[in-house]
mmCIF file with all atom_site columns, C-alpha atoms in Angstrom:
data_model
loop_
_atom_site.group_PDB
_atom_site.id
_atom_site.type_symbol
_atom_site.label_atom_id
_atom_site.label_alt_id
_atom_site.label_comp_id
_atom_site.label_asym_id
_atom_site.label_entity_id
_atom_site.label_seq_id
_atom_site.pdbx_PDB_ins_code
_atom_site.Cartn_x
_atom_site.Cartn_y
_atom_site.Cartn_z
_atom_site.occupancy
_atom_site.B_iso_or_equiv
_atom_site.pdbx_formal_charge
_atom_site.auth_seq_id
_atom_site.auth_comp_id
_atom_site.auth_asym_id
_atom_site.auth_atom_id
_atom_site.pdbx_PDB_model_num
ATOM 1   C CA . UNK A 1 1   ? 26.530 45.789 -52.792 1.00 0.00 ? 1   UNK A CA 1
ATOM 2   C CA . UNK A 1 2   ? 24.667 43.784 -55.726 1.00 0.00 ? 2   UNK A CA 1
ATOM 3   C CA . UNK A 1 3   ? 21.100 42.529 -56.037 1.00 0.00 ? 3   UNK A CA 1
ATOM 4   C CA . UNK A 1 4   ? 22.638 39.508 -54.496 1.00 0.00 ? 4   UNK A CA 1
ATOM 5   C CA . UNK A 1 5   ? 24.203 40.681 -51.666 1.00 0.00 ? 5   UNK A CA 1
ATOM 6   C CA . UNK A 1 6   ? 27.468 40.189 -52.781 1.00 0.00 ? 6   UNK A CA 1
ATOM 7   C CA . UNK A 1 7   ? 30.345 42.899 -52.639 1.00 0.00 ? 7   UNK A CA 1
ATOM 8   C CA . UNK A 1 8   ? 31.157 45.069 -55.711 1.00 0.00 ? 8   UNK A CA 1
ATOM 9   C CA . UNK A 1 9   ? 34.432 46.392 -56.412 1.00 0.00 ? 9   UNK A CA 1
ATOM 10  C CA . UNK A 1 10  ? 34.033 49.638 -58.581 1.00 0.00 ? 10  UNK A CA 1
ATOM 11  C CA . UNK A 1 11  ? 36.898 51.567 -60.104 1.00 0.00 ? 11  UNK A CA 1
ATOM 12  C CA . UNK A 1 12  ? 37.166 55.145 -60.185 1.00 0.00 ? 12  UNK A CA 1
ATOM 13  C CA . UNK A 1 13  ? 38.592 56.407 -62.855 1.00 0.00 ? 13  UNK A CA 1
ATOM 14  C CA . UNK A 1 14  ? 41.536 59.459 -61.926 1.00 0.00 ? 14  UNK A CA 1
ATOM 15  C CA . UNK A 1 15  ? 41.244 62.955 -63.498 1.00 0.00 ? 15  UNK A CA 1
ATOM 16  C CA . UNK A 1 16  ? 44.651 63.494 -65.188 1.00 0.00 ? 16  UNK A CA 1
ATOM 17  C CA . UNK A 1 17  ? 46.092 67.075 -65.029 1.00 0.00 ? 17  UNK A CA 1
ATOM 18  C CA . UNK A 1 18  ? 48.556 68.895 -67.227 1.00 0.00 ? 18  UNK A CA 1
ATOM 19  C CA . UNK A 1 19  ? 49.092 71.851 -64.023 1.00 0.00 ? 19  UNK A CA 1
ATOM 20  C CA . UNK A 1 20  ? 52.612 72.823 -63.881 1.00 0.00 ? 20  UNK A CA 1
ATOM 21  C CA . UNK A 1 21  ? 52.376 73.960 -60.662 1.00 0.00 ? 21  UNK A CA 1
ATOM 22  C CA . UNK A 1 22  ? 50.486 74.061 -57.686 1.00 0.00 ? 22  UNK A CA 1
ATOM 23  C CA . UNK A 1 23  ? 48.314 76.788 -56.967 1.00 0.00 ? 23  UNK A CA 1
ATOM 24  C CA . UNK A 1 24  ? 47.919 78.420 -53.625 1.00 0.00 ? 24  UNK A CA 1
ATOM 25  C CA . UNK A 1 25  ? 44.756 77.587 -52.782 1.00 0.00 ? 25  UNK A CA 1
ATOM 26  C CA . UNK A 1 26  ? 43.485 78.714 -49.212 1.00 0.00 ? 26  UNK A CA 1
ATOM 27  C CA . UNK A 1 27  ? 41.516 75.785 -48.480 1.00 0.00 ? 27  UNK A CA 1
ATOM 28  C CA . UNK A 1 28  ? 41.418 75.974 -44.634 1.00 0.00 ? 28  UNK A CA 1
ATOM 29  C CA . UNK A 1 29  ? 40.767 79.352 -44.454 1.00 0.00 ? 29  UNK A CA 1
ATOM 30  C CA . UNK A 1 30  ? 36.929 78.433 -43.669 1.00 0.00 ? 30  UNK A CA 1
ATOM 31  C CA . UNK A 1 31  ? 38.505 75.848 -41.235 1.00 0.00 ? 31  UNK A CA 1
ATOM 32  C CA . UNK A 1 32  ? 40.399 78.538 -39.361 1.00 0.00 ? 32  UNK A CA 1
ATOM 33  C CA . UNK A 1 33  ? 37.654 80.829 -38.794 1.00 0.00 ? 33  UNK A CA 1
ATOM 34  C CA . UNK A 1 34  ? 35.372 78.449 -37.841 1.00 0.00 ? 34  UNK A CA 1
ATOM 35  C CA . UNK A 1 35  ? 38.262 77.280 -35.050 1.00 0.00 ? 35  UNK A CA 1
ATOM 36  C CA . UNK A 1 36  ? 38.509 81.065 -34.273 1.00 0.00 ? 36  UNK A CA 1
ATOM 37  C CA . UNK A 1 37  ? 34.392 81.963 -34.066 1.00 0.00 ? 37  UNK A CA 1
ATOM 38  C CA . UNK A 1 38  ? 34.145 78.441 -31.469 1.00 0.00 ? 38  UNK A CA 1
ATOM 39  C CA . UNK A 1 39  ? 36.780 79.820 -29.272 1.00 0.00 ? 39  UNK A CA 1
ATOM 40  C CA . UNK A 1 40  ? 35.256 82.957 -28.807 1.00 0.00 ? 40  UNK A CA 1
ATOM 41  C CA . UNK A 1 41  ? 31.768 81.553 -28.099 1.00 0.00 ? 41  UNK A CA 1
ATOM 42  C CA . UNK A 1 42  ? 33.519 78.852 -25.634 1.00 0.00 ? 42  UNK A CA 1
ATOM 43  C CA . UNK A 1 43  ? 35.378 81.503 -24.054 1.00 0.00 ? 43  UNK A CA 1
ATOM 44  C CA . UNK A 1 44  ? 33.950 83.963 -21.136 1.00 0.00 ? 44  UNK A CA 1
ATOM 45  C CA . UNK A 1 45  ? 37.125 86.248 -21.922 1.00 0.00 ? 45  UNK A CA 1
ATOM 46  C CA . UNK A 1 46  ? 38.663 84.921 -24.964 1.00 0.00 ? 46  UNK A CA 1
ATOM 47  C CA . UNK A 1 47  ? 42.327 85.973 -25.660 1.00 0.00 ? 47  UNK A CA 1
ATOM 48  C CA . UNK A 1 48  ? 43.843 87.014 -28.954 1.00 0.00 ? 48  UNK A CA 1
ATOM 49  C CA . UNK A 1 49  ? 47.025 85.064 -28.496 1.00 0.00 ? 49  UNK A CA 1
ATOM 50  C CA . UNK A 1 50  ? 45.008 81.991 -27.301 1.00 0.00 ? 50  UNK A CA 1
ATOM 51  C CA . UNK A 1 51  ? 42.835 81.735 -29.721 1.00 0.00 ? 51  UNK A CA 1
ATOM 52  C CA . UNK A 1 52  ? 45.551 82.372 -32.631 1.00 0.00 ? 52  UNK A CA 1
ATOM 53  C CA . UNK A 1 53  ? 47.673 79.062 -30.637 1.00 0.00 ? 53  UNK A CA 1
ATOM 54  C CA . UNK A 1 54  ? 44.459 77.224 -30.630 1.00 0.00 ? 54  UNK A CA 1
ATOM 55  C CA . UNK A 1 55  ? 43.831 77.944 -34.477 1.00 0.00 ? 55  UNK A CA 1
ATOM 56  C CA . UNK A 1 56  ? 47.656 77.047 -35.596 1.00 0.00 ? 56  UNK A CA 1
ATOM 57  C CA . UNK A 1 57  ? 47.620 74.170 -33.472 1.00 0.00 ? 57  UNK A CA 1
ATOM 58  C CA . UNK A 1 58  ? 44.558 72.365 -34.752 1.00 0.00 ? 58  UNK A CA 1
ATOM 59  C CA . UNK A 1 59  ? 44.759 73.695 -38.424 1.00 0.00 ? 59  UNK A CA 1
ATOM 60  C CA . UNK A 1 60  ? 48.628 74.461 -38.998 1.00 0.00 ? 60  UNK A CA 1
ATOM 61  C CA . UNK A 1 61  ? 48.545 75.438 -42.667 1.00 0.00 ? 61  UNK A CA 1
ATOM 62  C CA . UNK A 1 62  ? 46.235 78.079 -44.491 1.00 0.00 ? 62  UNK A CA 1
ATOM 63  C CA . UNK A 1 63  ? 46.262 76.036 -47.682 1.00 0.00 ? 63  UNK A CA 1
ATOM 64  C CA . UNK A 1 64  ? 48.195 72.726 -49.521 1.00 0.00 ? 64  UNK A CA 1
ATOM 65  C CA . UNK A 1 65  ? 50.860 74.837 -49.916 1.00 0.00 ? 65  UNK A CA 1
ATOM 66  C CA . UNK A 1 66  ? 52.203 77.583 -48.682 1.00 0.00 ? 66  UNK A CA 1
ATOM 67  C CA . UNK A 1 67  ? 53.913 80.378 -50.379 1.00 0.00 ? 67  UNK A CA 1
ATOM 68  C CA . UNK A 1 68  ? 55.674 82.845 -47.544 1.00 0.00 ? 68  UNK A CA 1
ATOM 69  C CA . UNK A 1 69  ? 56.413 82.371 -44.355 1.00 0.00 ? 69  UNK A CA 1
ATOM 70  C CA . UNK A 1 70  ? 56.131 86.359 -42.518 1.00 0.00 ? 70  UNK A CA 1
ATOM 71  C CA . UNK A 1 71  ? 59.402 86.012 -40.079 1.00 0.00 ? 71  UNK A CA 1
ATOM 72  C CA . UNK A 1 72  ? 58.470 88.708 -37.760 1.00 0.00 ? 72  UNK A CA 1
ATOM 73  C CA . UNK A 1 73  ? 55.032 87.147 -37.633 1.00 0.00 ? 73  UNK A CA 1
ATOM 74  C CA . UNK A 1 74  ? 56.562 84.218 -36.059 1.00 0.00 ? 74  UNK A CA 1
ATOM 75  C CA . UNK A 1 75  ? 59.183 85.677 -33.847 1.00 0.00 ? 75  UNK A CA 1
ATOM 76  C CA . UNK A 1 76  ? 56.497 87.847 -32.160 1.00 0.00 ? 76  UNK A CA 1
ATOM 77  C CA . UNK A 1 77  ? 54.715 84.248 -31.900 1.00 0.00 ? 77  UNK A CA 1
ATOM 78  C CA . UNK A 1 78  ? 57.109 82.902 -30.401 1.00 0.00 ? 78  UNK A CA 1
ATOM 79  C CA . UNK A 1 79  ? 58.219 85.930 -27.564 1.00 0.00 ? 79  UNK A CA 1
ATOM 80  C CA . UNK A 1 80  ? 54.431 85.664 -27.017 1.00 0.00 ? 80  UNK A CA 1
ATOM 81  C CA . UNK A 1 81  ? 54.191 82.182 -26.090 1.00 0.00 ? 81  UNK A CA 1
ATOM 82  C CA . UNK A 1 82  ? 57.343 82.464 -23.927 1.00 0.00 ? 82  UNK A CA 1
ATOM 83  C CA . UNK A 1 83  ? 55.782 85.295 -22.006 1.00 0.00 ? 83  UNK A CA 1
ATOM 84  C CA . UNK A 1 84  ? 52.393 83.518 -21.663 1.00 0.00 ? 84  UNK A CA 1
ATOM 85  C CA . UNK A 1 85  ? 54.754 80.776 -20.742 1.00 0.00 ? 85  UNK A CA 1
ATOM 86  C CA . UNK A 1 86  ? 56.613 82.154 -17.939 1.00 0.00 ? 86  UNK A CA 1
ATOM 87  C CA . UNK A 1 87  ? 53.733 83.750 -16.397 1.00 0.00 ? 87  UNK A CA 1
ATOM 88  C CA . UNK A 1 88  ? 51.634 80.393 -16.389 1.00 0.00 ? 88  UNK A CA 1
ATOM 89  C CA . UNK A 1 89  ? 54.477 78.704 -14.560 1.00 0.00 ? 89  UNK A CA 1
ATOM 90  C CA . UNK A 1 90  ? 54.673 81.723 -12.202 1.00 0.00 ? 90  UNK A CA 1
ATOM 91  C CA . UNK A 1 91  ? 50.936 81.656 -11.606 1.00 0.00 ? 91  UNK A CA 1
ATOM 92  C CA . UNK A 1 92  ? 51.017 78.177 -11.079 1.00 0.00 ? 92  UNK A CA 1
ATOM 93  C CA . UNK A 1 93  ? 54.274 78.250 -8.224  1.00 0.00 ? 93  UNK A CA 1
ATOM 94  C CA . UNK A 1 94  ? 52.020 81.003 -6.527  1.00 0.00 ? 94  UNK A CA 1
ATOM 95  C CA . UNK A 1 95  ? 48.973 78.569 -6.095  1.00 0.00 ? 95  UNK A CA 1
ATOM 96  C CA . UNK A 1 96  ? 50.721 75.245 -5.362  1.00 0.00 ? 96  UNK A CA 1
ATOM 97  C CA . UNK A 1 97  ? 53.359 76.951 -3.164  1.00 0.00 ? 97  UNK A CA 1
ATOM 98  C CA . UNK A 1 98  ? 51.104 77.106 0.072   1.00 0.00 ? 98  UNK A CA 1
ATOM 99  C CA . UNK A 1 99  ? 49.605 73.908 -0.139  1.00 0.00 ? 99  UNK A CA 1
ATOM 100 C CA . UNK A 1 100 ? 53.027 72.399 -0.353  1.00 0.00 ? 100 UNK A CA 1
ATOM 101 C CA . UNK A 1 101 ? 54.407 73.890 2.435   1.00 0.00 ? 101 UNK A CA 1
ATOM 102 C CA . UNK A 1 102 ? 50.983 72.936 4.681   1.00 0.00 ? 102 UNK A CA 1
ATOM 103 C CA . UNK A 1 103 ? 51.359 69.476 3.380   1.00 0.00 ? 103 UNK A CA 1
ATOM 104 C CA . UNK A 1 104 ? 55.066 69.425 4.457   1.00 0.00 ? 104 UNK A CA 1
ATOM 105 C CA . UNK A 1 105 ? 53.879 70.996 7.739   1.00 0.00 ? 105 UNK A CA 1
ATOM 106 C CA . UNK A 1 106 ? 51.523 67.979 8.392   1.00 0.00 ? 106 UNK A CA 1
ATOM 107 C CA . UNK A 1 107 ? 54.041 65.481 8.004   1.00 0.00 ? 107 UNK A CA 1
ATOM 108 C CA . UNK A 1 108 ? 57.118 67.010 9.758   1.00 0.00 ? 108 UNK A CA 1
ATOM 109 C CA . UNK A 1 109 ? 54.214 67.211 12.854  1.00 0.00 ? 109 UNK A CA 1
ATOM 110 C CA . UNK A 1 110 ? 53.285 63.403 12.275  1.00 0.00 ? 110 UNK A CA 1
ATOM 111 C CA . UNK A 1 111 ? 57.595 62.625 11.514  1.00 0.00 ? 111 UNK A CA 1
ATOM 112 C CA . UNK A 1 112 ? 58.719 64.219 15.333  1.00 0.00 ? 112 UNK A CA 1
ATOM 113 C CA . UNK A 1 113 ? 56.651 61.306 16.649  1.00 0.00 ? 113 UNK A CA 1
ATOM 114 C CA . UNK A 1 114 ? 58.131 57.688 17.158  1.00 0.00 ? 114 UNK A CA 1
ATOM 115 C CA . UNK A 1 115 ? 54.994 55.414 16.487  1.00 0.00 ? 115 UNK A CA 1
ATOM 116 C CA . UNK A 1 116 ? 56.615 52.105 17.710  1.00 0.00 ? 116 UNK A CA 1
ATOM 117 C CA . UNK A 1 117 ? 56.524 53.554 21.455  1.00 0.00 ? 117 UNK A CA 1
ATOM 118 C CA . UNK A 1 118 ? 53.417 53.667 23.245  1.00 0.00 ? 118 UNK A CA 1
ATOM 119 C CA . UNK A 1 119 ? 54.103 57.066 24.365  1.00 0.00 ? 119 UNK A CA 1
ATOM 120 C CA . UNK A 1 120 ? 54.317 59.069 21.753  1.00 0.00 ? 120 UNK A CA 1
ATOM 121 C CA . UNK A 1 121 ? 51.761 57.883 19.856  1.00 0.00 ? 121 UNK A CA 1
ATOM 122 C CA . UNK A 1 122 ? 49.139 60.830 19.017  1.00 0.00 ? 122 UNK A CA 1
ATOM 123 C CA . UNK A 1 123 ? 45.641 60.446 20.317  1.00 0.00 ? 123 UNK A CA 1
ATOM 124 C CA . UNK A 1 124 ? 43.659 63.458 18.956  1.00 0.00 ? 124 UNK A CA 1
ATOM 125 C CA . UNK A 1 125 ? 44.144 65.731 15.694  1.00 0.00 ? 125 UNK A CA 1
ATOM 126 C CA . UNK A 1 126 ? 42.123 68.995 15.427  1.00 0.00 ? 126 UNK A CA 1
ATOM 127 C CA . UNK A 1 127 ? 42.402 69.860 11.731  1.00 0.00 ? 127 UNK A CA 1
ATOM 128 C CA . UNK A 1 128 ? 40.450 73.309 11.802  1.00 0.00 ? 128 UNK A CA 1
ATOM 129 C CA . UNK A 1 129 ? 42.782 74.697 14.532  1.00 0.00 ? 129 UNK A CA 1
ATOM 130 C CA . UNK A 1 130 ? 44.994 77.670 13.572  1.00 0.00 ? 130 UNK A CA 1
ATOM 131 C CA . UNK A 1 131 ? 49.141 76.729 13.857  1.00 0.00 ? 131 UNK A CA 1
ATOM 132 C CA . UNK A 1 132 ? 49.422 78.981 16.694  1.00 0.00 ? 132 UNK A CA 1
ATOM 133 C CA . UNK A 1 133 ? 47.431 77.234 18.748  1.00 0.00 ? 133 UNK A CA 1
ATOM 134 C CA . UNK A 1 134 ? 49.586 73.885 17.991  1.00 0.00 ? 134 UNK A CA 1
ATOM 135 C CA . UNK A 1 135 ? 52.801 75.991 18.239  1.00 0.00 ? 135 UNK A CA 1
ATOM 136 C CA . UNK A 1 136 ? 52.046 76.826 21.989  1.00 0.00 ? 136 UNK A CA 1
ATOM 137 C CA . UNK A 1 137 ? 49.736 74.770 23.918  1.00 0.00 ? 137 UNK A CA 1
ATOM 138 C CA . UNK A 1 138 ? 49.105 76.894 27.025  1.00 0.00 ? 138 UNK A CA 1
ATOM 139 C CA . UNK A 1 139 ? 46.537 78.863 24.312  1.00 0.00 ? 139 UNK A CA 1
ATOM 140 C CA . UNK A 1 140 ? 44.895 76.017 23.432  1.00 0.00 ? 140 UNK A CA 1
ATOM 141 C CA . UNK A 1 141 ? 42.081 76.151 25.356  1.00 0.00 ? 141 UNK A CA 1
ATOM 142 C CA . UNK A 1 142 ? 41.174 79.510 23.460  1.00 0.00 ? 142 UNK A CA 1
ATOM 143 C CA . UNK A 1 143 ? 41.231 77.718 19.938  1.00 0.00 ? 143 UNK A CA 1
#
């Protein structure tokens, strides 16, 4: 901005360069362990492999360019994130499993009932009964 208030357009004048070629230069390095240091103080008990996917995905490269790519590095990666993979998803069937099937449960009780007839139409739902006392009634009275 001027004395006047007005808007100033200055021009910057570009460093010229007579490099060849471009050095490896390992600017993220910093970057990365900085990611790595805030997962571990985030993290009750951290994990190697989590914290090395949570490093490559939010700073991908080491440097502006990089000069080898370690293959076994990257297939152990990858068998490592299909393991942690597959046992998520297993983890996850295990916990959502029973609560599916009570859901289901619920509604196939509410489904064997016609609503549009007068008498079948529930009057009372106890939800902290156990199923065997709405499997056979003549226990109910001990629920």
């Amino acid at each position: 901005m001027g004395d006047d208030g007005e808007l100033k357009i200055l021009e910057m004048k570009q460093e010229e360069s007579t490099q060849l070629a471009v050095v490896d230069d390992h600017i993220n390095t910093s970057l990365k362990e900085t990611f790595k240091e805030d997962y571990d103080e985030l993290n009750e008990a951290p994990s190697d492999y989590v914290r090395d996917l949570v490093v490559r995905t939010f700073c991908p490269l080491g440097s502006t360019m990089e000069s080898a790519v370690d293959t076994e590095v990257e297939v152990s990666n990858y068998n490592n994130y299909l393991e942690f993979y597959k046992k998520s998803k297993d983890d996850f069937v295990k916990a959502v499993k029973p609560l599916i099937e009570k859901i289901l449960g619920v509604k196939t009780f509410f489904d064997q009932y016609q609503v549009k007839e007068k008498g079948m139409q529930p009057k009372l739902l106890i939800s902290n009964a156990s199923w065997k006392c709405w499997l056979n009634p003549a226990i109910f009275q001990d629920c």
